[in-house]
Short mmCIF file of C-alpha atoms (C1' of nucleotides) in Angstrom, two decimals:
data_model
loop_
_atom_site.label_atom_id
_atom_site.label_comp_id
_atom_site.label_asym_id
_atom_site.label_seq_id
_atom_site.Cartn_x
_atom_site.Cartn_y
_atom_site.Cartn_z
CA MET A 17 11.27 -30.31 -32.86
CA GLN A 18 14.07 -32.99 -31.50
CA LYS A 19 16.87 -31.40 -31.19
CA ALA A 20 19.31 -34.34 -30.88
CA ASN A 21 18.23 -35.34 -34.46
CA LEU A 22 19.30 -31.90 -35.86
CA ALA A 23 22.43 -31.53 -34.14
CA ASN A 24 24.04 -34.42 -35.58
CA LEU A 25 23.41 -33.33 -39.28
CA GLN A 26 26.42 -31.91 -41.11
CA CYS A 27 24.55 -29.42 -42.86
CA PRO A 28 24.58 -25.46 -42.17
CA ILE A 29 20.76 -25.27 -42.71
CA ALA A 30 20.28 -27.91 -40.04
CA GLN A 31 22.75 -26.35 -37.69
CA SER A 32 21.26 -22.96 -38.18
CA LEU A 33 17.52 -24.37 -37.63
CA GLU A 34 19.13 -26.06 -34.49
CA ARG A 35 20.19 -22.84 -33.10
CA VAL A 36 17.08 -20.75 -33.78
CA GLY A 37 15.33 -23.24 -32.13
CA GLU A 38 11.46 -22.71 -31.95
CA TRP A 39 9.32 -20.46 -33.68
CA TRP A 40 8.99 -18.09 -31.00
CA ASN A 41 12.49 -17.39 -31.13
CA ILE A 42 12.26 -15.97 -34.97
CA LEU A 43 9.42 -13.70 -33.52
CA ILE A 44 11.57 -12.43 -30.66
CA LEU A 45 14.34 -11.71 -32.88
CA ARG A 46 12.28 -10.05 -35.26
CA GLU A 47 11.26 -7.95 -32.16
CA ALA A 48 14.91 -7.45 -31.28
CA PHE A 49 15.34 -6.03 -34.81
CA TYR A 50 12.66 -3.52 -34.48
CA GLY A 51 14.21 -2.25 -31.22
CA SER A 52 12.70 -4.20 -28.38
CA SER A 53 14.93 -5.04 -25.65
CA ARG A 54 13.16 -5.56 -22.56
CA PHE A 55 10.76 -8.22 -21.32
CA ASP A 56 7.68 -6.09 -21.04
CA GLU A 57 8.17 -4.67 -24.53
CA PHE A 58 8.76 -8.36 -26.03
CA GLN A 59 5.64 -9.47 -24.15
CA LYS A 60 3.30 -6.75 -25.30
CA GLU A 61 4.34 -6.80 -28.92
CA LEU A 62 4.05 -10.75 -29.40
CA GLY A 63 1.36 -11.48 -26.88
CA ILE A 64 3.59 -14.34 -25.53
CA ALA A 65 2.78 -16.04 -22.22
CA PRO A 66 5.65 -14.72 -19.66
CA ASN A 67 6.95 -17.75 -18.67
CA MET A 68 7.35 -18.90 -22.56
CA LEU A 69 9.18 -15.61 -23.22
CA THR A 70 11.33 -16.42 -20.07
CA LYS A 71 12.33 -19.54 -21.44
CA ARG A 72 12.93 -18.50 -25.19
CA LEU A 73 14.98 -15.63 -23.77
CA ASN A 74 17.08 -17.89 -21.88
CA ASP A 75 17.29 -20.14 -24.75
CA LEU A 76 18.43 -17.50 -27.11
CA VAL A 77 20.81 -16.28 -24.44
CA LEU A 78 22.50 -19.58 -24.23
CA LYS A 79 22.63 -19.96 -28.04
CA GLY A 80 24.75 -17.02 -27.98
CA ILE A 81 22.23 -15.11 -30.11
CA LEU A 82 21.17 -12.50 -27.40
CA ASP A 83 22.99 -11.02 -24.93
CA ARG A 84 21.85 -10.55 -21.45
CA ILE A 85 22.86 -7.29 -19.84
CA GLN A 86 22.12 -5.88 -16.34
CA TYR A 87 21.18 -2.39 -16.69
CA CYS A 88 19.78 -2.17 -12.99
CA GLU A 89 21.49 -3.09 -10.19
CA LYS A 90 18.77 -3.08 -7.46
CA PRO A 91 16.55 -4.81 -8.10
CA PRO A 92 18.45 -6.83 -10.86
CA ARG A 93 16.99 -5.65 -14.63
CA TYR A 94 18.27 -7.04 -17.83
CA GLU A 95 17.92 -6.25 -21.04
CA TYR A 96 18.25 -8.34 -24.16
CA LYS A 97 20.39 -7.29 -27.06
CA LEU A 98 21.31 -8.85 -30.37
CA THR A 99 24.99 -10.36 -30.34
CA LYS A 100 26.86 -10.61 -33.42
CA VAL A 101 25.51 -13.65 -34.22
CA GLY A 102 22.24 -12.45 -33.61
CA GLU A 103 22.81 -9.25 -35.85
CA ASP A 104 23.65 -11.83 -38.56
CA PHE A 105 20.27 -13.38 -38.52
CA ARG A 106 19.10 -10.25 -40.22
CA PRO A 107 18.98 -11.49 -43.60
CA VAL A 108 17.00 -14.70 -42.80
CA LEU A 109 14.32 -12.50 -41.60
CA LEU A 110 14.55 -10.40 -44.52
CA ALA A 111 14.13 -13.27 -46.36
CA PHE A 112 11.28 -14.55 -44.71
CA LEU A 113 9.66 -11.01 -44.95
CA ASN A 114 10.10 -10.97 -48.67
CA TRP A 115 8.65 -14.31 -49.08
CA GLY A 116 5.79 -13.55 -46.96
CA ASN A 117 4.98 -10.43 -48.75
CA LYS A 118 5.01 -11.82 -52.27
CA HIS A 119 2.85 -14.57 -51.21
CA PHE A 120 0.69 -14.30 -48.47
CA ALA A 121 0.10 -10.59 -48.31
CA ALA A 122 -1.49 -9.48 -51.66
CA ASP A 123 -3.38 -6.99 -50.15
CA GLY A 124 -0.68 -4.84 -48.60
CA ILE A 125 3.12 -4.40 -48.29
CA ALA A 126 5.23 -4.42 -45.17
CA VAL A 127 7.46 -1.88 -43.77
CA LYS A 128 10.65 -2.71 -43.89
CA LEU A 129 13.12 -4.01 -41.05
CA ILE A 130 14.70 -0.79 -39.67
CA ASP A 131 18.53 -0.96 -39.71
CA ARG A 132 20.09 -0.65 -36.41
CA GLU A 133 21.99 3.01 -36.92
CA THR A 134 19.05 4.51 -38.74
CA GLY A 135 17.19 4.79 -35.36
CA LYS A 136 13.46 4.37 -34.60
CA THR A 137 11.56 1.69 -35.12
CA SER A 138 8.08 0.93 -37.01
CA ARG A 139 5.69 -2.07 -36.40
CA PRO A 140 5.87 -4.74 -39.09
CA ILE A 141 2.17 -3.99 -39.74
CA LEU A 142 1.07 -4.28 -43.45
CA ILE A 143 0.07 -1.17 -45.10
CA ASP A 144 -3.13 -1.55 -47.00
CA SER A 145 -2.31 -0.91 -50.75
CA VAL A 146 -5.53 0.92 -51.32
CA THR A 147 -5.90 3.25 -48.43
CA GLY A 148 -2.53 3.30 -47.48
CA LYS A 149 -3.11 3.10 -44.13
CA PRO A 150 -1.76 0.57 -41.49
CA ILE A 151 -4.08 -2.89 -41.35
CA SER A 152 -4.26 -3.11 -37.73
CA ALA A 153 -3.01 -6.44 -36.29
CA LYS A 154 -5.38 -9.09 -35.86
CA SER A 155 -7.90 -7.07 -38.43
CA HIS A 156 -8.58 -9.97 -40.34
CA ALA A 157 -7.52 -13.79 -40.26
CA ILE A 158 -5.08 -15.28 -42.79
CA VAL A 159 -6.26 -16.07 -46.03
CA SER A 160 -6.39 -19.82 -46.17
CA GLY A 161 -4.30 -21.91 -48.72
CA PRO A 162 -4.68 -22.12 -52.11
CA ALA A 163 -7.06 -24.16 -54.07
CA ALA A 164 -4.45 -26.39 -55.30
CA ASN A 165 -4.52 -29.99 -54.85
CA GLU A 166 -8.28 -30.21 -54.09
CA GLU A 167 -8.00 -33.79 -54.67
CA LEU A 168 -5.26 -34.58 -51.56
CA ARG A 169 -7.41 -31.89 -49.54
CA LYS A 170 -10.50 -33.92 -50.06
CA LYS A 171 -8.85 -36.98 -49.40
CA LEU A 172 -7.70 -35.67 -45.99
CA LYS A 173 -11.05 -34.13 -44.72
CA ARG A 174 -11.92 -37.75 -44.11
CA ASP A 175 -10.35 -37.47 -40.53
CA MET B 10 4.12 -23.82 -32.36
CA GLN B 11 0.28 -22.80 -31.99
CA LYS B 12 -0.60 -21.80 -35.47
CA ALA B 13 -3.65 -20.23 -34.63
CA ASN B 14 -1.79 -17.78 -32.82
CA LEU B 15 0.43 -17.04 -35.52
CA ALA B 16 -2.02 -17.03 -38.24
CA ASN B 17 -3.42 -13.96 -36.80
CA LEU B 18 -0.46 -11.91 -36.60
CA GLN B 19 -0.37 -9.23 -39.44
CA CYS B 20 3.15 -9.73 -40.13
CA PRO B 21 4.63 -11.29 -43.35
CA ILE B 22 7.40 -12.73 -41.23
CA ALA B 23 4.68 -14.27 -38.93
CA GLN B 24 2.91 -15.45 -41.89
CA SER B 25 5.85 -17.28 -43.50
CA LEU B 26 6.70 -19.15 -40.40
CA GLU B 27 2.70 -20.29 -40.15
CA ARG B 28 3.38 -21.35 -44.28
CA VAL B 29 6.64 -23.19 -43.61
CA GLY B 30 5.20 -25.09 -40.53
CA GLU B 31 7.40 -27.33 -38.54
CA TRP B 32 11.05 -27.65 -38.80
CA TRP B 33 10.98 -30.92 -40.66
CA ASN B 34 9.55 -28.74 -43.70
CA ILE B 35 12.60 -26.68 -44.07
CA LEU B 36 14.70 -29.70 -44.26
CA ILE B 37 12.15 -31.13 -46.63
CA LEU B 38 12.62 -28.00 -49.03
CA ARG B 39 16.10 -28.13 -48.69
CA GLU B 40 16.05 -31.34 -50.32
CA ALA B 41 13.63 -30.78 -52.87
CA PHE B 42 16.05 -27.81 -53.84
CA TYR B 43 18.86 -30.65 -53.92
CA GLY B 44 16.59 -32.41 -56.40
CA SER B 45 14.53 -34.84 -54.32
CA SER B 46 11.15 -35.48 -55.33
CA ARG B 47 10.21 -38.70 -54.39
CA PHE B 48 9.21 -40.40 -50.92
CA ASP B 49 12.15 -42.58 -50.50
CA GLU B 50 14.82 -39.96 -51.68
CA PHE B 51 13.28 -37.66 -48.81
CA GLN B 52 13.56 -40.35 -46.42
CA LYS B 53 16.36 -41.63 -47.27
CA GLU B 54 18.55 -38.46 -47.02
CA LEU B 55 16.91 -37.20 -43.97
CA GLY B 56 16.26 -40.25 -42.13
CA ILE B 57 12.77 -39.23 -41.10
CA ALA B 58 10.34 -41.65 -39.88
CA PRO B 59 7.79 -42.34 -42.91
CA ASN B 60 4.77 -41.35 -40.97
CA MET B 61 5.99 -38.16 -40.42
CA LEU B 62 7.57 -37.80 -43.93
CA THR B 63 3.64 -38.49 -45.09
CA LYS B 64 2.19 -35.96 -42.70
CA ARG B 65 4.93 -33.37 -43.36
CA LEU B 66 4.47 -33.74 -47.02
CA ASN B 67 1.01 -33.39 -47.16
CA ASP B 68 1.09 -30.39 -45.07
CA LEU B 69 3.53 -28.65 -47.50
CA VAL B 70 1.14 -29.77 -50.51
CA LEU B 71 -1.79 -28.37 -48.95
CA LYS B 72 0.23 -25.11 -48.29
CA GLY B 73 0.75 -24.92 -51.89
CA ILE B 74 4.59 -25.07 -51.47
CA LEU B 75 5.03 -28.55 -53.05
CA ASP B 76 3.00 -29.95 -55.81
CA ARG B 77 1.82 -33.89 -55.85
CA ILE B 78 2.34 -35.21 -59.32
CA GLN B 79 1.28 -38.48 -60.35
CA TYR B 80 3.77 -40.02 -62.59
CA CYS B 81 2.58 -43.54 -62.55
CA GLU B 82 -1.00 -44.87 -63.06
CA LYS B 83 -0.77 -48.38 -61.53
CA PRO B 84 0.06 -48.35 -58.91
CA PRO B 85 -0.56 -44.86 -58.39
CA ARG B 86 2.72 -42.79 -57.57
CA TYR B 87 3.73 -39.56 -56.94
CA GLU B 88 6.37 -37.06 -56.85
CA TYR B 89 6.67 -33.97 -54.90
CA LYS B 90 7.73 -30.78 -56.85
CA LEU B 91 8.36 -27.35 -55.93
CA THR B 92 5.59 -24.87 -56.49
CA LYS B 93 6.30 -21.22 -57.67
CA VAL B 94 5.71 -20.57 -53.87
CA GLY B 95 7.99 -23.38 -53.12
CA GLU B 96 10.81 -21.99 -55.61
CA ASP B 97 10.62 -18.64 -54.01
CA PHE B 98 11.59 -20.15 -50.66
CA ARG B 99 15.52 -20.33 -51.79
CA PRO B 100 16.42 -17.04 -50.62
CA VAL B 101 15.22 -18.07 -46.96
CA LEU B 102 17.36 -21.54 -47.48
CA LEU B 103 20.13 -19.46 -48.86
CA ALA B 104 20.04 -17.26 -45.67
CA PHE B 105 19.65 -20.09 -43.41
CA LEU B 106 22.77 -21.54 -45.13
CA ASN B 107 24.82 -18.49 -44.67
CA TRP B 108 24.02 -18.08 -41.32
CA GLY B 109 24.77 -21.56 -40.17
CA ASN B 110 28.13 -21.59 -42.59
CA LYS B 111 29.53 -18.18 -41.01
CA HIS B 112 28.69 -19.22 -37.45
CA PHE B 113 28.35 -22.65 -36.69
CA ALA B 114 30.73 -24.27 -39.33
CA ALA B 115 33.99 -22.79 -38.66
CA ASP B 116 36.12 -25.86 -39.82
CA GLY B 117 34.30 -26.37 -43.03
CA ILE B 118 32.15 -24.50 -45.84
CA ALA B 119 29.14 -25.65 -47.41
CA VAL B 120 28.54 -26.55 -50.88
CA LYS B 121 25.97 -24.19 -52.60
CA LEU B 122 22.45 -24.99 -53.01
CA ILE B 123 22.04 -26.00 -56.71
CA ASP B 124 20.05 -23.84 -58.99
CA ARG B 125 17.27 -25.86 -60.84
CA GLU B 126 18.37 -25.35 -64.43
CA THR B 127 22.20 -25.88 -63.77
CA GLY B 128 21.10 -29.76 -63.53
CA LYS B 129 22.86 -31.99 -61.08
CA THR B 130 22.97 -32.01 -57.35
CA SER B 131 25.32 -32.11 -54.56
CA ARG B 132 24.54 -32.89 -50.91
CA PRO B 133 24.98 -30.15 -48.38
CA ILE B 134 27.64 -31.82 -46.80
CA LEU B 135 30.49 -29.45 -45.46
CA ILE B 136 33.92 -29.54 -46.96
CA ASP B 137 36.86 -29.90 -44.54
CA SER B 138 38.91 -26.78 -44.94
CA VAL B 139 42.18 -28.36 -44.45
CA THR B 140 41.88 -31.63 -46.12
CA GLY B 141 39.51 -30.30 -48.72
CA LYS B 142 37.64 -33.34 -48.43
CA PRO B 143 33.79 -33.59 -47.51
CA ILE B 144 33.26 -34.28 -43.80
CA SER B 145 30.78 -37.25 -43.72
CA ALA B 146 27.64 -36.78 -41.96
CA LYS B 147 27.41 -37.80 -38.43
CA SER B 148 31.25 -37.69 -38.48
CA HIS B 149 31.22 -35.29 -35.42
CA ALA B 150 28.80 -33.42 -33.13
CA ILE B 151 28.08 -29.84 -33.06
CA VAL B 152 30.20 -27.82 -31.28
CA SER B 153 27.84 -26.70 -28.12
CA GLY B 154 27.20 -23.01 -27.67
CA PRO B 155 29.49 -20.37 -26.95
CA ALA B 156 30.66 -19.85 -23.47
CA ALA B 157 28.90 -16.46 -23.29
CA ASN B 158 26.54 -15.61 -20.28
CA GLU B 159 28.24 -18.27 -18.08
CA GLU B 160 26.41 -16.87 -15.11
CA LEU B 161 23.02 -17.86 -16.70
CA ARG B 162 24.33 -21.00 -17.78
CA LYS B 163 25.07 -21.65 -14.41
CA LYS B 164 21.75 -20.46 -12.93
CA LEU B 165 19.86 -22.68 -15.29
CA LYS B 166 22.05 -25.52 -14.22
CA ARG B 167 20.03 -26.08 -11.38
CA ASP B 168 17.08 -28.31 -13.03
"C1'" DC C 10 7.06 -3.67 -13.13
"C1'" DC C 11 9.88 -7.66 -14.44
"C1'" DG C 12 9.74 -11.40 -14.42
"C1'" DT C 13 9.33 -16.88 -11.90
"C1'" DA C 14 6.84 -21.26 -10.57
"C1'" DT C 15 2.97 -24.55 -11.36
"C1'" DC C 16 0.04 -26.94 -13.79
"C1'" DC C 17 -2.08 -28.49 -17.77
"C1'" DT C 18 -2.83 -29.82 -22.89
"C1'" DC C 19 -2.12 -31.12 -27.27
"C1'" DC C 20 0.97 -32.27 -31.05
"C1'" DA C 21 5.06 -33.14 -33.37
"C1'" DC C 22 8.03 -36.46 -33.78
"C1'" DG C 23 9.56 -41.57 -33.21
"C1'" DA C 24 9.39 -46.72 -33.17
"C1'" DT C 25 7.39 -50.28 -35.46
"C1'" DA C 26 4.66 -53.29 -38.00
"C1'" DC C 27 1.91 -53.73 -42.01
"C1'" DT C 28 0.16 -53.30 -47.13
"C1'" DG C 29 -0.97 -53.37 -52.43
"C1'" DC D 3 8.77 -49.47 -53.40
"C1'" DA D 4 5.66 -46.06 -51.39
"C1'" DG D 5 3.57 -45.18 -48.36
"C1'" DT D 6 -0.48 -46.24 -44.02
"C1'" DA D 7 -1.87 -47.47 -39.22
"C1'" DT D 8 -1.24 -47.66 -34.17
"C1'" DC D 9 0.73 -46.45 -30.15
"C1'" DG D 10 3.70 -43.98 -27.14
"C1'" DT D 11 6.48 -39.72 -25.55
"C1'" DG D 12 8.58 -35.31 -24.53
"C1'" DG D 13 8.20 -30.69 -24.39
"C1'" DA D 14 6.57 -26.45 -26.55
"C1'" DG D 15 2.96 -23.55 -25.53
"C1'" DG D 16 -0.93 -21.89 -22.42
"C1'" DA D 17 -3.44 -19.88 -18.15
"C1'" DT D 18 -2.76 -18.40 -14.06
"C1'" DA D 19 -1.03 -17.29 -9.71
"C1'" DC D 20 2.44 -15.58 -7.34
"C1'" DG D 21 6.85 -12.87 -5.81
"C1'" DG D 22 10.58 -8.81 -5.05
#
DNA sequence: CCGTATCCTCCACGATACTG
DNA sequence: CAGTATCGTGGAGGATACGG
C-alpha cells in the first residue's frame, strides 16, 4: 500500500500498519516467534522467494522490529532476532491466530504460539479435530467465502 | 500480496491475512468500529479514493466481514455493517492499537475503540500528553525509524 | 550455504471525470 | 449523495541465475 498516505494519519493503528509493512512481514514475524532466526529457516518455512526475503528482512530491521546480528565473521553471517518492539507484536499475532481459528479453521485447531522462554517450537499447522493428527500444509485449499451476499457476488461475477 | 500463496498455507494466521486482504480493509474496519457505516462516512474519514473504497467495500462484503444492507429503496442505498466475523476482528484492532500506542506514539495516547453498545463514537486521534488536547490529524509527520542498525541503513542508502 | 542482482508481471492505489 | 468508469503508476511479489 502507499506508505506516504498511512504515515500521515495520526492514529496508532495506522502507525502500526505503517510499521508492519507488507503481509510477508507478518508471516516473517510469525516465523520469528516460532524460533526461526536465519535466512534459510525463514525461506524454507515460508516458501518465499529469496530476493523478497532479503527485502522484507531489511525492511523489518530498518523499522526496528528485527535486529540483524552477525554471528560469523568470515564469511559474514547474520541472524535476525526480534527486538523489544518486535516482541511486543506477539499480541497482534495472537489476535490474528484466534480470529483465524475461530472463523476460518472450523475443521481444526491450531497449536499455540510458543513463548520464548519455554523453549522448543512447533509449527503453526492445524490439528485435525477428528483424527487428532496434524493436517499437512497445502493438503487442501481454503474454503471460499460464505454464501452471504449472494446478490453482490452475482453482480460482480460479470467482469 | 499474492493471495494464491497465502490461501494454501494451513495456518490460521495466514488464513486471517488472506481474509483481511489489503491494508485499506483494516482501516475501513477501524472506521466501522468507530461507527461509520455509509460510503461517504468512510470516504470522508479515510480520505480514500471512491473507486478504491467501492472495491475494498465489496471485497469485505464478499469475504463475509461486512454486510451490505439496503436502507433505501429508491434510489437504492446501502450501508455496511460488521458481521459477526467482522465484530470478532476487534481484538486484532485493539492489538494494533496497543502496539502503535506503545511504540510509535510516544507523545500521545489514543482514545479507545468504542464498544458497539456503549453508543457514541470518538475519533482515533491522539491526545497530547502535555496539553491534554487532541492532536489534529496530519499536524505532524511520523517520527522516522529508530537509529538502530545504522550500518544496514547506510548500506541500503546506496540505491 | 546464505544470500544478491536482474528482469518481469500484475494489481493495489490514486486522480479525475461522470451519473442517477 | 453514493457511487461507477477510465486511465495511469509504483512497487510488491515471482522466477531465475549468479556470487562469495
